[in-house]
Short mmCIF file of N, CA, C and O in Angstrom, two decimals:
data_model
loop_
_atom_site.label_atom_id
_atom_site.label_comp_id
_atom_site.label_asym_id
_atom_site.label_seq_id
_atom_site.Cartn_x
_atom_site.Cartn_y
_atom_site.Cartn_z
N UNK V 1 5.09 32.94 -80.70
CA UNK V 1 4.77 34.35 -80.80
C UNK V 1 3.98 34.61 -82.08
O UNK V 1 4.28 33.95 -83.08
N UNK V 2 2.90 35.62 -82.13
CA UNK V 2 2.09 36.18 -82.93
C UNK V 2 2.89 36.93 -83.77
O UNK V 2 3.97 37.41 -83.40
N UNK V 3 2.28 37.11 -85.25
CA UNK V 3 3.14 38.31 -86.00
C UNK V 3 1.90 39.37 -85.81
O UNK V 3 1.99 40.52 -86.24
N UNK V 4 0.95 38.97 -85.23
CA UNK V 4 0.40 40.25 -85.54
C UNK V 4 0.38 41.42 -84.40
O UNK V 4 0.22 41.21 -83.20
N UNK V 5 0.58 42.69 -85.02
CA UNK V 5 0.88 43.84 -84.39
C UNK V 5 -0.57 44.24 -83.63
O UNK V 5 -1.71 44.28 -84.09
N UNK V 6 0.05 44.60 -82.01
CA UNK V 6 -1.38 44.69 -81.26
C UNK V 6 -1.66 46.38 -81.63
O UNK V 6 -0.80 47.19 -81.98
N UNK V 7 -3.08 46.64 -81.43
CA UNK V 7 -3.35 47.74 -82.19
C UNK V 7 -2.75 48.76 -81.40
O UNK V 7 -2.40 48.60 -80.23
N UNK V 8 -2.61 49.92 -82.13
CA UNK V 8 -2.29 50.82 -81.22
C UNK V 8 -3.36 52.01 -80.95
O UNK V 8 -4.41 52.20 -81.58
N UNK V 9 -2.85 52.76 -79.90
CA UNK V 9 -3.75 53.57 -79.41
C UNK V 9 -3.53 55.10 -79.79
O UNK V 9 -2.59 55.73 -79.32
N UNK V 10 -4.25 55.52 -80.47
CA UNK V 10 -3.76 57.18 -80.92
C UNK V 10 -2.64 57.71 -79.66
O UNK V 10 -2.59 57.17 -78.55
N UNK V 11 -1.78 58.87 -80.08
CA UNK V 11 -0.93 59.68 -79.19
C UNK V 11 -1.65 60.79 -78.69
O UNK V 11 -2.59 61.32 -79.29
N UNK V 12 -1.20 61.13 -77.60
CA UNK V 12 -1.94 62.00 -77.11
C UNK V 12 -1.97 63.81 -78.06
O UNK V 12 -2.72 64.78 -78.07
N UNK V 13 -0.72 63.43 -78.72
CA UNK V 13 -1.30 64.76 -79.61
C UNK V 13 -1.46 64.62 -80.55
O UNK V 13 -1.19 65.47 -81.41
N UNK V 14 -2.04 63.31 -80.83
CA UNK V 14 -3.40 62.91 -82.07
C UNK V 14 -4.95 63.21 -81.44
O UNK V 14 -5.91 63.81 -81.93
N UNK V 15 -4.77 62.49 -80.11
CA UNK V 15 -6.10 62.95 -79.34
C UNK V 15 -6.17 64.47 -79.09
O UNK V 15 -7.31 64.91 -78.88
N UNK V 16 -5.35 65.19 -79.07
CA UNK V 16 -5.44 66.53 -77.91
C UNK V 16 -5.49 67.38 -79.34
O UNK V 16 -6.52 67.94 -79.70
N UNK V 17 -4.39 67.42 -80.03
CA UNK V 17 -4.87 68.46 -81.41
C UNK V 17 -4.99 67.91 -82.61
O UNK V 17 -5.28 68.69 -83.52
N UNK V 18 -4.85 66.77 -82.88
CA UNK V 18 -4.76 66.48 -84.87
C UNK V 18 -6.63 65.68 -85.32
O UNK V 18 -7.25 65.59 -86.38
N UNK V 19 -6.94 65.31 -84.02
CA UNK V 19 -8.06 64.62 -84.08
C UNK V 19 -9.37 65.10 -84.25
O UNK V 19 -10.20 64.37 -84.80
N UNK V 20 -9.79 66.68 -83.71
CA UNK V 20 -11.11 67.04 -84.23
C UNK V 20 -10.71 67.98 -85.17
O UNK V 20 -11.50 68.02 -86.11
N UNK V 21 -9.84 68.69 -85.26
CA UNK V 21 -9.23 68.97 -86.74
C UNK V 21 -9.75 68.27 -88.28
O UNK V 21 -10.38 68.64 -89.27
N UNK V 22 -9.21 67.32 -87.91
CA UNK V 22 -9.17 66.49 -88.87
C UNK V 22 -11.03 65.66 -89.60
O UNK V 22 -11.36 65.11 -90.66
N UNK V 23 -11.89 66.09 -88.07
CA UNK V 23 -13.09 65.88 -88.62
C UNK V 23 -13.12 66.83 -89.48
O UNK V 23 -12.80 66.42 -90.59
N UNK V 24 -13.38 68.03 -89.45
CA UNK V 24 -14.11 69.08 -90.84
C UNK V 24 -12.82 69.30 -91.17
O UNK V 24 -12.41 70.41 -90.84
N UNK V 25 -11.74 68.31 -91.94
CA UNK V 25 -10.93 68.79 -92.99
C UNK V 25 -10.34 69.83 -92.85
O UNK V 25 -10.36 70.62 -93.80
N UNK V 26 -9.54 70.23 -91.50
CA UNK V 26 -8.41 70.80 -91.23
C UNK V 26 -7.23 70.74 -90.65
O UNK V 26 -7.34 70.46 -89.45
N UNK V 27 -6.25 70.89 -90.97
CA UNK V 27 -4.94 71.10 -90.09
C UNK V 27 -5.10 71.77 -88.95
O UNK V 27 -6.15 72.35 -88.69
N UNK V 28 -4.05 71.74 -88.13
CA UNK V 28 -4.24 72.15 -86.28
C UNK V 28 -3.93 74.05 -86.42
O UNK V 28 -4.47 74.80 -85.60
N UNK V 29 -3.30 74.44 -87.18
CA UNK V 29 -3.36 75.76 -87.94
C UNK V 29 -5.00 76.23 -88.28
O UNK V 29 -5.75 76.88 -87.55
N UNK V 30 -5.34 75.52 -89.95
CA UNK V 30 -6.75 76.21 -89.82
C UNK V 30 -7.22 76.28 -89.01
O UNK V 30 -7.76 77.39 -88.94
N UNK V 31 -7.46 75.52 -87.94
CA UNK V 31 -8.70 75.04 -87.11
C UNK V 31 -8.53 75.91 -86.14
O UNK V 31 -9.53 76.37 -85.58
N UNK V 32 -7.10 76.34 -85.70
CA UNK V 32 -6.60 77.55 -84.47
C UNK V 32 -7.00 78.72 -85.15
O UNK V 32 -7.48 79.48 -84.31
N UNK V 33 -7.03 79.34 -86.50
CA UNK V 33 -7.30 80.10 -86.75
C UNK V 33 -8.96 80.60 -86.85
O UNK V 33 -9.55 81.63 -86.53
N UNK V 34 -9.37 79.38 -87.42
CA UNK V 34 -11.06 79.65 -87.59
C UNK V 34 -11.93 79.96 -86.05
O UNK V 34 -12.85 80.73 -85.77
N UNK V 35 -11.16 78.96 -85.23
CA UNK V 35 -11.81 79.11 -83.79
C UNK V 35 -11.49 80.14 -83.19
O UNK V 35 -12.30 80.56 -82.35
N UNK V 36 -10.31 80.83 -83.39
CA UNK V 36 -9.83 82.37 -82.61
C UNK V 36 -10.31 83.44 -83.16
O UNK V 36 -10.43 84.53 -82.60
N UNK V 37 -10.67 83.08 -84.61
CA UNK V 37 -11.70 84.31 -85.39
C UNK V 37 -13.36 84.44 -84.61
O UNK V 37 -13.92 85.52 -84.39
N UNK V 38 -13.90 83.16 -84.30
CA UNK V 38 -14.85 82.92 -83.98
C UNK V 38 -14.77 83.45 -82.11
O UNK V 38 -15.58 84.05 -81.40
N UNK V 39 -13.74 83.00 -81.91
CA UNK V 39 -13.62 83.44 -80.20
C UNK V 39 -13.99 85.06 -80.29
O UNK V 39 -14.88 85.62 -79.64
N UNK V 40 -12.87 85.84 -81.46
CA UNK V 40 -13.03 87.03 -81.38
C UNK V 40 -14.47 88.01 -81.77
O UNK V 40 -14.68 89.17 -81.43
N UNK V 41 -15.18 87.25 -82.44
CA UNK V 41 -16.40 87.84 -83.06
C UNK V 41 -17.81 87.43 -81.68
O UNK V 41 -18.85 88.06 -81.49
N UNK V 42 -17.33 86.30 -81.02
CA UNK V 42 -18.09 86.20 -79.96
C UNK V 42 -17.67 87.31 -78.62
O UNK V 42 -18.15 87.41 -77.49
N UNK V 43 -17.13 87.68 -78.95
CA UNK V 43 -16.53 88.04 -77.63
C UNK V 43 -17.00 89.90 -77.70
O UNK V 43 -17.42 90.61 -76.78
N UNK V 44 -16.69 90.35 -79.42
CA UNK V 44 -17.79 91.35 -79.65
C UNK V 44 -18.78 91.61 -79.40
O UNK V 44 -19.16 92.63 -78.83
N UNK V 45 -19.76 90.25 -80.01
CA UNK V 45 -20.93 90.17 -79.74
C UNK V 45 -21.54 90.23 -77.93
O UNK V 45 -22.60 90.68 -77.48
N UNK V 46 -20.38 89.58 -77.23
CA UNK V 46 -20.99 89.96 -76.11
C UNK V 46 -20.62 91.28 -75.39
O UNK V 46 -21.27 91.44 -74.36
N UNK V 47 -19.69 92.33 -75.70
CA UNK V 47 -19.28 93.25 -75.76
C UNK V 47 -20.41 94.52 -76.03
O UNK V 47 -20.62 95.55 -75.39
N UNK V 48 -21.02 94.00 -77.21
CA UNK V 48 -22.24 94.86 -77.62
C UNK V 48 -23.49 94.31 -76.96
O UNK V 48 -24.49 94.94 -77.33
N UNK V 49 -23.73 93.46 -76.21
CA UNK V 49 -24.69 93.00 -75.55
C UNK V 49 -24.71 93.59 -74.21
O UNK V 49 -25.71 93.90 -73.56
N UNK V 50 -23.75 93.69 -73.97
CA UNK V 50 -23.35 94.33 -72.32
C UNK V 50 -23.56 96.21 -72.83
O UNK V 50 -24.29 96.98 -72.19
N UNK V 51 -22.84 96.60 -73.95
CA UNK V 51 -23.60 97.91 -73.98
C UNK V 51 -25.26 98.59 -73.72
O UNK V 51 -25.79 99.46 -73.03
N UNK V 52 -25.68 97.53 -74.81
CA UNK V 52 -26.60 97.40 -74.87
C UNK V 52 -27.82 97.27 -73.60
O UNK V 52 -28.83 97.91 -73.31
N UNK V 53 -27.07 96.01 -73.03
CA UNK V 53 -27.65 96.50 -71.60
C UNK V 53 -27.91 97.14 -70.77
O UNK V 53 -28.82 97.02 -69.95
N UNK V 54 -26.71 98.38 -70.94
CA UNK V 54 -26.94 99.62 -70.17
C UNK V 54 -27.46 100.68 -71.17
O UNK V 54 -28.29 101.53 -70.83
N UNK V 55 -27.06 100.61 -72.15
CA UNK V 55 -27.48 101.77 -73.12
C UNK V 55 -28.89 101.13 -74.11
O UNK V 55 -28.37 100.57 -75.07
N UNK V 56 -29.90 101.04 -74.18
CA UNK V 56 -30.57 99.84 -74.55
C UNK V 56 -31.10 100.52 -76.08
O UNK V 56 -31.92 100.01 -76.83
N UNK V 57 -30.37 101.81 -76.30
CA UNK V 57 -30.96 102.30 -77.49
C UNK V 57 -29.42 102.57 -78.20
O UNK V 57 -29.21 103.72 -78.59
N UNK V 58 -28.69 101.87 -78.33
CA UNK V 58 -27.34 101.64 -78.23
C UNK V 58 -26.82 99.73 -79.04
O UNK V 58 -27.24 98.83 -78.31
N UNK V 59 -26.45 99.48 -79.66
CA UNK V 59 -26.26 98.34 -80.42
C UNK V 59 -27.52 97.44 -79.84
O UNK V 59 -27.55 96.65 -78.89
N UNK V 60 -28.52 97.82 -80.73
CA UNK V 60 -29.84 97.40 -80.78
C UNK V 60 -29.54 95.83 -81.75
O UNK V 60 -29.82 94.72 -81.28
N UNK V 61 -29.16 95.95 -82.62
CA UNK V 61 -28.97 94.57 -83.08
C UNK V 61 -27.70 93.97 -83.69
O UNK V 61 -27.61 92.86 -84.22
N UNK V 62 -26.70 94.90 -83.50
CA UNK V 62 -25.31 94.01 -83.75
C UNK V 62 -25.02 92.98 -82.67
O UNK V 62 -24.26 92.26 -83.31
N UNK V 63 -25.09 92.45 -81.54
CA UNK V 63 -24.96 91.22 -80.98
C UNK V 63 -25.63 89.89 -82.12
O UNK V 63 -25.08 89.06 -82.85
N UNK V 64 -26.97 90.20 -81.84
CA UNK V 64 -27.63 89.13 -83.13
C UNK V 64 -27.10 88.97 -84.44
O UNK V 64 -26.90 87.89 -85.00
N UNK V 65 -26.86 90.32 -84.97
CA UNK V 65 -26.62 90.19 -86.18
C UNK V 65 -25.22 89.44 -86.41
O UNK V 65 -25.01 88.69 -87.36
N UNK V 66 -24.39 89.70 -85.49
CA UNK V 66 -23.30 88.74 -85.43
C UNK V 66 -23.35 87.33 -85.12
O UNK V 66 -22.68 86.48 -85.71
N UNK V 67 -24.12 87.12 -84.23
CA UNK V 67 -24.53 85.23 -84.03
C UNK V 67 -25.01 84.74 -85.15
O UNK V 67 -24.76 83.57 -85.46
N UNK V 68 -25.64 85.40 -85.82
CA UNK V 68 -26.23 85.02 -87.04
C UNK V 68 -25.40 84.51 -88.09
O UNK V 68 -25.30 83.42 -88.65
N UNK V 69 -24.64 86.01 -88.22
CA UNK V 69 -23.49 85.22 -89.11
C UNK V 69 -22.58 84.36 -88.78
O UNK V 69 -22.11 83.78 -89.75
N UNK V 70 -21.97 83.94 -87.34
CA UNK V 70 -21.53 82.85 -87.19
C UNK V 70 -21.93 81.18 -87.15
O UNK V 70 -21.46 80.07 -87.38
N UNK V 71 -23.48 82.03 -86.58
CA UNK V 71 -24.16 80.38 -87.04
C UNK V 71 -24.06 79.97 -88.88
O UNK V 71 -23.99 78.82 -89.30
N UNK V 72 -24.07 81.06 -89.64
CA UNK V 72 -24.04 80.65 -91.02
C UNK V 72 -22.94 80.24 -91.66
O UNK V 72 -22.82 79.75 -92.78
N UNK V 73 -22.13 80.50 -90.84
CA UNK V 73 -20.24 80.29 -91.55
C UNK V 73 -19.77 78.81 -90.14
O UNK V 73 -18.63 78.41 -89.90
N UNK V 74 -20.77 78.45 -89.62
CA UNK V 74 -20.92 77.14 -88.70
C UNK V 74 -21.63 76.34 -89.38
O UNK V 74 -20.94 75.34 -89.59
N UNK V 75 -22.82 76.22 -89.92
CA UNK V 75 -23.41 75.74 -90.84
C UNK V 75 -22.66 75.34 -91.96
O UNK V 75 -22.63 74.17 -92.32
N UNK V 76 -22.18 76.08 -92.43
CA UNK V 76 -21.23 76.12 -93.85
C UNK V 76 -19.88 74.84 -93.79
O UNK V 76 -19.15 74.25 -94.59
N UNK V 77 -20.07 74.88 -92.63
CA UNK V 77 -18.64 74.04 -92.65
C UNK V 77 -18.80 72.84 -91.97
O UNK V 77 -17.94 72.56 -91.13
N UNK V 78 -20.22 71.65 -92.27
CA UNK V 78 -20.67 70.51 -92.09
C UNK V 78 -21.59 70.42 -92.91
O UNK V 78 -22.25 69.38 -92.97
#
């Protein structure tokens, strides 16, 4: 018999939550929090897009102006 230990294979809740976390340097906390902030600011943005659609003189540029800033606080954090 071998002493050496056969490798092992991550757990599935290393794969499922500790693992892309852990790329940009967060716990399964930050990372739930930053993404549900981000869910919520997208979800505005399309909120004011759909106004907009019907009202077209009506959140003329808060949809954008919000992608914008999420692309910059996405940027920020790679």
């Amino acid at each position: 018999m071998s002493d050496q230990a056969t490798p092992s294979r991550p757990s599935l809740i290393d794969r499922w939550f500790l693992a892309h976390p852990a790329t940009v340097d967060e716990t399964y906390f930050q990372h739930m929090r930053f993404a549900l902030g981000f869910a919520f600011w997208l979800t505005v943005a399309g909120l004011a897009a759909l106004v907009h659609a019907v009202f077209p003189a009506i959140c003329e540029t808060t949809a954008g102006g919000i992608l914008r800033k999420l692309t910059a606080r996405m940027d920020a954090r790679h």
